[in-house]
CSV table of C-alpha atoms in Angstrom, one decimal:
chain,number,residue,atom,x,y,z
A,1,MET,CA,-60.1,-27.0,-37.7
A,2,MET,CA,-61.0,-23.3,-36.4
A,3,THR,CA,-58.6,-21.8,-34.5
A,4,THR,CA,-59.6,-19.0,-31.7
A,5,ILE,CA,-57.4,-16.2,-30.8
A,6,THR,CA,-58.4,-14.4,-27.7
A,7,PHE,CA,-55.9,-11.1,-28.0
A,8,GLU,CA,-54.1,-10.4,-24.9
A,9,ASN,CA,-55.0,-6.2,-24.9
A,10,ASN,CA,-58.6,-6.8,-25.5
A,11,CYS,CA,-61.4,-9.8,-25.1
A,12,THR,CA,-62.5,-9.9,-28.9
A,13,SER,CA,-62.0,-13.1,-30.1
A,14,VAL,CA,-62.2,-13.8,-33.8
A,15,GLN,CA,-63.4,-17.4,-35.1
A,16,GLU,CA,-61.5,-17.5,-37.9
A,17,TYR,CA,-59.2,-15.5,-40.0
A,18,ARG,CA,-62.0,-14.3,-42.8
A,19,GLN,CA,-63.7,-12.2,-39.7
A,20,LEU,CA,-60.3,-10.1,-39.7
A,21,ARG,CA,-61.4,-6.7,-41.2
A,22,VAL,CA,-57.6,-6.5,-42.0
A,23,TRP,CA,-58.4,-9.6,-44.1
A,24,GLN,CA,-61.1,-8.3,-45.6
A,25,ARG,CA,-59.5,-5.3,-47.1
A,26,ALA,CA,-56.5,-7.2,-48.3
A,27,MET,CA,-59.4,-9.8,-50.2
A,28,GLU,CA,-60.4,-6.3,-51.6
A,29,LEU,CA,-57.3,-5.5,-53.0
A,30,GLY,CA,-56.3,-8.9,-54.3
A,31,ARG,CA,-59.5,-9.3,-56.0
A,32,LYS,CA,-59.6,-5.8,-57.7
A,33,VAL,CA,-55.5,-6.1,-58.7
A,34,SER,CA,-57.0,-9.2,-60.4
A,35,ILE,CA,-59.4,-7.8,-62.4
A,36,LEU,CA,-57.8,-4.9,-63.2
A,37,PHE,CA,-54.9,-7.1,-64.7
A,38,SER,CA,-57.0,-10.0,-66.1
A,39,GLU,CA,-57.1,-8.1,-69.5
A,40,TYR,CA,-53.3,-8.1,-69.9
A,41,PRO,CA,-52.2,-11.4,-72.2
A,42,ALA,CA,-50.5,-13.9,-70.1
A,43,GLY,CA,-46.9,-13.6,-69.9
A,44,GLU,CA,-46.7,-10.5,-71.2
A,45,ASN,CA,-44.6,-8.8,-68.3
A,46,LEU,CA,-42.7,-10.2,-65.5
A,47,LEU,CA,-43.8,-7.0,-63.7
A,48,VAL,CA,-47.5,-7.6,-64.2
A,49,LYS,CA,-46.9,-11.3,-63.0
A,50,ASN,CA,-45.1,-9.9,-59.7
A,51,ILE,CA,-48.0,-7.3,-59.6
A,52,ILE,CA,-50.8,-10.2,-59.7
A,53,ALA,CA,-49.0,-12.6,-57.6
A,54,THR,CA,-48.3,-9.9,-54.8
A,55,ALA,CA,-51.7,-8.7,-54.3
A,56,ILE,CA,-52.9,-11.9,-54.1
A,57,GLN,CA,-50.3,-13.5,-51.5
A,58,ILE,CA,-51.4,-10.6,-49.1
A,59,PRO,CA,-54.1,-11.7,-47.7
A,60,ALA,CA,-53.0,-15.4,-47.9
A,61,CYS,CA,-50.6,-14.5,-46.2
A,62,ILE,CA,-52.7,-13.0,-43.0
A,63,ALA,CA,-55.0,-16.0,-43.2
A,64,GLY,CA,-52.0,-18.1,-42.4
A,65,GLY,CA,-50.7,-16.3,-39.8
A,66,TYR,CA,-54.3,-16.2,-38.1
A,67,SER,CA,-54.7,-20.0,-38.4
A,68,ARG,CA,-51.7,-20.9,-36.9
A,69,GLY,CA,-52.8,-20.3,-33.8
A,70,ALA,CA,-50.7,-17.8,-32.0
A,71,GLN,CA,-50.8,-13.8,-31.8
A,72,SER,CA,-47.1,-13.7,-32.4
A,73,ASP,CA,-47.7,-15.4,-35.8
A,74,LEU,CA,-50.2,-13.0,-37.0
A,75,ILE,CA,-48.1,-9.8,-35.9
A,76,ARG,CA,-45.3,-11.5,-37.9
A,77,SER,CA,-47.6,-12.0,-40.8
A,78,LEU,CA,-48.9,-8.5,-40.8
A,79,ASN,CA,-45.5,-7.5,-40.9
A,80,HIS,CA,-44.7,-9.7,-43.8
A,81,ALA,CA,-48.0,-8.4,-45.7
A,82,LYS,CA,-47.2,-5.0,-44.9
A,83,GLY,CA,-43.7,-5.4,-46.6
A,84,ASP,CA,-45.7,-7.2,-49.5
A,85,LEU,CA,-47.7,-3.9,-49.8
A,86,ALA,CA,-44.3,-2.0,-50.3
A,87,MET,CA,-43.5,-4.6,-52.8
A,88,LEU,CA,-47.1,-4.3,-54.9
A,89,ASP,CA,-46.2,-0.2,-54.9
A,90,THR,CA,-42.8,-0.5,-56.2
A,91,TYR,CA,-43.7,-2.9,-58.7
A,92,CYS,CA,-46.6,-0.5,-60.3
A,93,MET,CA,-44.6,2.4,-60.0
A,94,LEU,CA,-42.2,0.7,-61.7
A,95,SER,CA,-44.6,-0.3,-64.3
A,96,HIS,CA,-45.9,2.8,-64.8
A,97,GLN,CA,-42.6,4.5,-65.3
A,98,LEU,CA,-41.8,1.6,-68.0
A,99,ASN,CA,-45.5,2.6,-69.3
A,100,VAL,CA,-46.4,-1.0,-69.0
A,101,ILE,CA,-49.6,0.6,-66.9
A,102,ASP,CA,-51.4,4.1,-66.8
A,103,LEU,CA,-51.5,6.3,-64.7
A,104,ASP,CA,-55.1,5.8,-63.4
A,105,THR,CA,-54.5,2.2,-62.6
A,106,ARG,CA,-50.9,3.5,-61.0
A,107,ARG,CA,-53.1,5.8,-58.4
A,108,LEU,CA,-55.6,3.0,-58.3
A,109,ILE,CA,-53.6,0.5,-56.5
A,110,GLU,CA,-51.7,3.3,-54.8
A,111,VAL,CA,-55.0,4.1,-53.1
A,112,LEU,CA,-55.8,0.7,-52.4
A,113,VAL,CA,-52.2,0.0,-50.4
A,114,ILE,CA,-52.4,2.9,-48.7
A,115,GLU,CA,-55.9,2.0,-47.5
A,116,THR,CA,-54.6,-2.0,-46.5
A,117,THR,CA,-51.5,-0.5,-45.4
A,118,ARG,CA,-53.1,2.0,-42.6
A,119,LEU,CA,-55.8,-1.1,-41.9
A,120,ILE,CA,-52.5,-3.2,-41.1
A,121,ASP,CA,-51.0,-0.6,-38.7
A,122,GLN,CA,-53.7,0.1,-37.0
A,123,SER,CA,-54.2,-3.4,-36.4
A,124,LEU,CA,-50.6,-4.0,-35.4
A,125,ASP,CA,-51.1,-0.6,-33.0
A,126,LYS,CA,-54.1,-2.4,-31.1
A,127,TRP,CA,-52.8,-6.0,-30.9
A,128,GLN,CA,-49.6,-5.4,-29.8
A,129,SER,CA,-50.3,-2.2,-27.1
A,130,PRO,CA,-49.8,-3.0,-23.5
A,131,LEU,CA,-53.1,-4.0,-21.5
């Protein structure tokens, strides 16, 4: 079933969550993080498992919020995804400090987190603003 949400503050309607730029960016983050950590042996480190799990949870959270069909659910899921981005950043910081990941990997993920957070903030500003 396809959900269409028309936001109260504009005339734009999105036919499905895959059209959301913020979801597309979150998917890119999840894909890149998964690729970066695909060379780590399974079960090697709890932090690595948490990094991967958190990165793939972010686009899923956005998709779920959109698919519930209410603007308030999408806004709530975007805020949740923003919290997950902070968790991802924290896991990566700790992983670098414990020499689990190198500085280049840490910096790459940090840039992706910043870019995705910025897009979430822009989306929240747009969708929460009054008419």
